Amino acid sequence: MAGKSNKTLPPQVLTANQLFDGDVVYWREDGTWAQDLPDAFIFEAGAGIEAALVRAEADVEASKILDPYMFAVSIDEGIIHPSSVRETIRAKGPTVRLDLGKQAA
Amino acid sequence: MALIKNGAFADDTWIDANDNEALTDQATVVSLHRWQSETDVLKSRNAPLGLRLDAGESPEAIADDIDQFDLIKLNFPAFKDGRAYSYARMLRQRYGYTRELRATGNVLRSQLQFMHRVGFDAFEVDERITPEVYAEEVSRLHEVYQPSVDDEHPVFEKRVKK
Amino acid sequence: MYRYDEFDASLVKDRVDQFRDQVALRISGEITEDEFKPLRLMNGLYLQLHAYMLRVAIPYGTFDSRQMRMLAHIADKYDKGYGHFTTRQNIQYNWPKLDEVPDILRDLATVEMHAIQTSGNCIRNVTSDQYAGAAKDEIEDPRPWCEMIRQWSSFHPEFSFLPRKFKIAVTGAAHDRAAIQVHDIGATLTHNDNGETGFTIYVGGGLGRTPMLGKKIRDFVPRAELLAYLEAVMRVYNMHGRRDNLYKARIKILVHEIGAEEMIRLVDAEYEDIQKNGALGLPEEEIARILNYFAPPAFEPLDETDTSYAEKLNGDLAFANWAKTNIAEHKAPGYAIVNLSLKPIGDIPGDISAEQMYAVADLAERYSFDEIRATHEQNLTLPHVKQSDLYELWQKLTDQGLATPNIGLASDIIACPGLDYCNLANARSIPLAQEISNRFADLDRQHNVGPLKIKISGCINACGHHHVGHIGILGVDRKGKEYYQISLGGSADENTSVGKILGPSFDEHSITDAVETVVNTYLGLREDGETFLAAVGRVGLEPFKEALYGTD
Ligand code: SF4
């Protein structure tokens, strides 16, 4: 599916953890990393994923980030909703400590 | 790839022979398989002989032939595969092997002290490991808790002496 | 308690310096993450969902006020003001920054603590009975032997790249509070017919994907030979343990595949050889030196029962309720073992704030000969408290929220961090523990239900020991949603057993109801004085299945 569009794929977001503090980050269109999910670039129908992963891999090699990967989201009225509980928790923070993580800021 | 032997860069004068290659009269390292299938020929050969053992090939297989080898290479297929630490210690301690014991494969700088402690005296390393790095890493921990095959005295011995 | 001498201190310092260099190499990009990962893991540093997590060792669960204050200091200075006690008698911090970890380790070293080998495929922090040195049913204190094992296993040159992690537990009492049969090696201290001290050795126990109970492979290893024998087991495992499949790499699979007989043969052969060539017998002087550190504190000669304590028990119901569950019998007359519950109703199991840590440190100093224990049930223990001090101590613990009277009851739940923090999780554990705790908040109800161990793991790695819970709960993932599977009848004491799975899993909205149904079913069918575990043993799963899933 390299670079080509595939109508059956859900929208996706590219994420990683920052090397120096492990914080969750999201890929922006310009190739920098955002702290918050609303700032993430949305890959529609698989387009552009491969190129982005190559650039992310370069950031791994440059010791900026760790373990980049894509995850599925759905978009509702312009708001990005991760499709899994795991990604929802990564985007916000522990559900049992609302005073901690991104949700606290 | 470079060879560090007893703490200094050294030339590697050995040829690594694969199992089908005709042997010359140069110092040559063979696999366990070749040793086992051509034991008599190899024994009668008039040149230094070395042996490669991969992870999973215990030195028990050559326990009675230790004197035949001037070099034994133990391979680390991945740095996580720690079997060769036991092999090295057995070779030194149980089978009394005294000649060159060389670590090959995935050898990391952080592992040099442990490798040295179990009896390795030569290391095939990547270009990031120089004799200076080697010297620093091999004496990282100044005390040891357990006896092994190096000259270090474990702290329980030092305590008793005090 | 053990105290470092210059040798121990030197080793820990070298390790801190080494890790500082390794972190610098990583940050500068000189070494890759693939190369760094095993190094950070050897120092207890994981990458979790939101941040790094640092696991600090509390060897065999024993520590003191000075160390507890340092743990509090670290929580405040480098983390977010709290720590989490685990089921392996360790403490975890959830938010350290990579470049600050060397400083944390340096600070820990000033109080003889470290994070060495709290993760990675090496011999992990050795665990023991939280009541060691205090329990009435104890044969001998197991901790000196734990300390000898700690030293021997630290930076072991031969056994630092094992097929998989390796856990050793040691107990010295008749009642097994260290769950030795679910460890890679379990050692039980015992006396032979001549009254000599030695160890019975079990090998190949473990939870996780394939839960198995340890097999006895030696009745008696003389105490001076313990390390030589362990070394033999380790060598067999290092050479023969499977390395082709992560899920089959633990020693339990090796023992299972080759059989206990063959395992014994291999270990005995190594053992014999090590005795000949290895020189690992510990000198008697060294054994005596370490034993000496664990000499009992200077207990006052007291009556078996303190009269003021007895009076308070009669006069104050809340105190009596607390004493009923949170106090255990001490071997010295007039003393008691006090458990501090880290399971307030509806709160996070095992979490403790820096402020509470400071308070516990003060109380340990004042009331318990400066000793604290971390338990594998994620609580704390003050092991040596005078009965006459119990009432005052209870009041102070109450002020700190550390006197929830629920040890061993339904709300004393073990829960791993689960999907709120853990990278490997399928489902959350903590919110479920909170919900169940709230459901069973009523103390009369908990007493009516009686002893009940509920244990929750967020994935098959079983950090929450769900297999050995009377009620075990395992989080599973179904298409990105959280589901929970119930098992019944597990136990981790001297009659260790692995629980049996009841049936299809429940979603997050129905799991607490399901647990309640299980408990109510038990209440309906129990015979006089029969505990939950005994009842499940008697009637099997059927009545519970019927109550949950109906008949078909
Ligand atoms: S059991 Fe699984 S989810 Fe829970 S802490 Fe362990 S690895 Fe994480």
PDB file of N, CA and C in Angstrom, chain A residues 12 24 26 78 87:
ATOM      1  N   GLN A  12      -5.188   7.639  10.630  1.00  0.00           N
ATOM      2  CA  GLN A  12      -4.184   7.225  11.612  1.00  0.00           C
ATOM      3  C   GLN A  12      -3.323   8.391  12.048  1.00  0.00           C
ATOM      4  N   VAL A  24       4.867  11.242  25.721  1.00  0.00           N
ATOM      5  CA  VAL A  24       4.204  10.877  24.473  1.00  0.00           C
ATOM      6  C   VAL A  24       4.212  12.067  23.506  1.00  0.00           C
ATOM      7  N   TYR A  26       3.410  13.361  19.170  1.00  0.00           N
ATOM      8  CA  TYR A  26       2.685  13.064  17.926  1.00  0.00           C
ATOM      9  C   TYR A  26       3.316  13.828  16.776  1.00  0.00           C
ATOM     10  N   GLY A  78     -14.171  17.256  14.029  1.00  0.00           N
ATOM     11  CA  GLY A  78     -12.819  17.818  14.074  1.00  0.00           C
ATOM     12  C   GLY A  78     -11.983  17.379  15.262  1.00  0.00           C
ATOM     13  N   GLU A  87      -4.465   4.088  23.656  1.00  0.00           N
ATOM     14  CA  GLU A  87      -4.067   5.382  23.090  1.00  0.00           C
ATOM     15  C   GLU A  87      -4.796   6.543  23.745  1.00  0.00           C
TER      16      GLU A  87
END
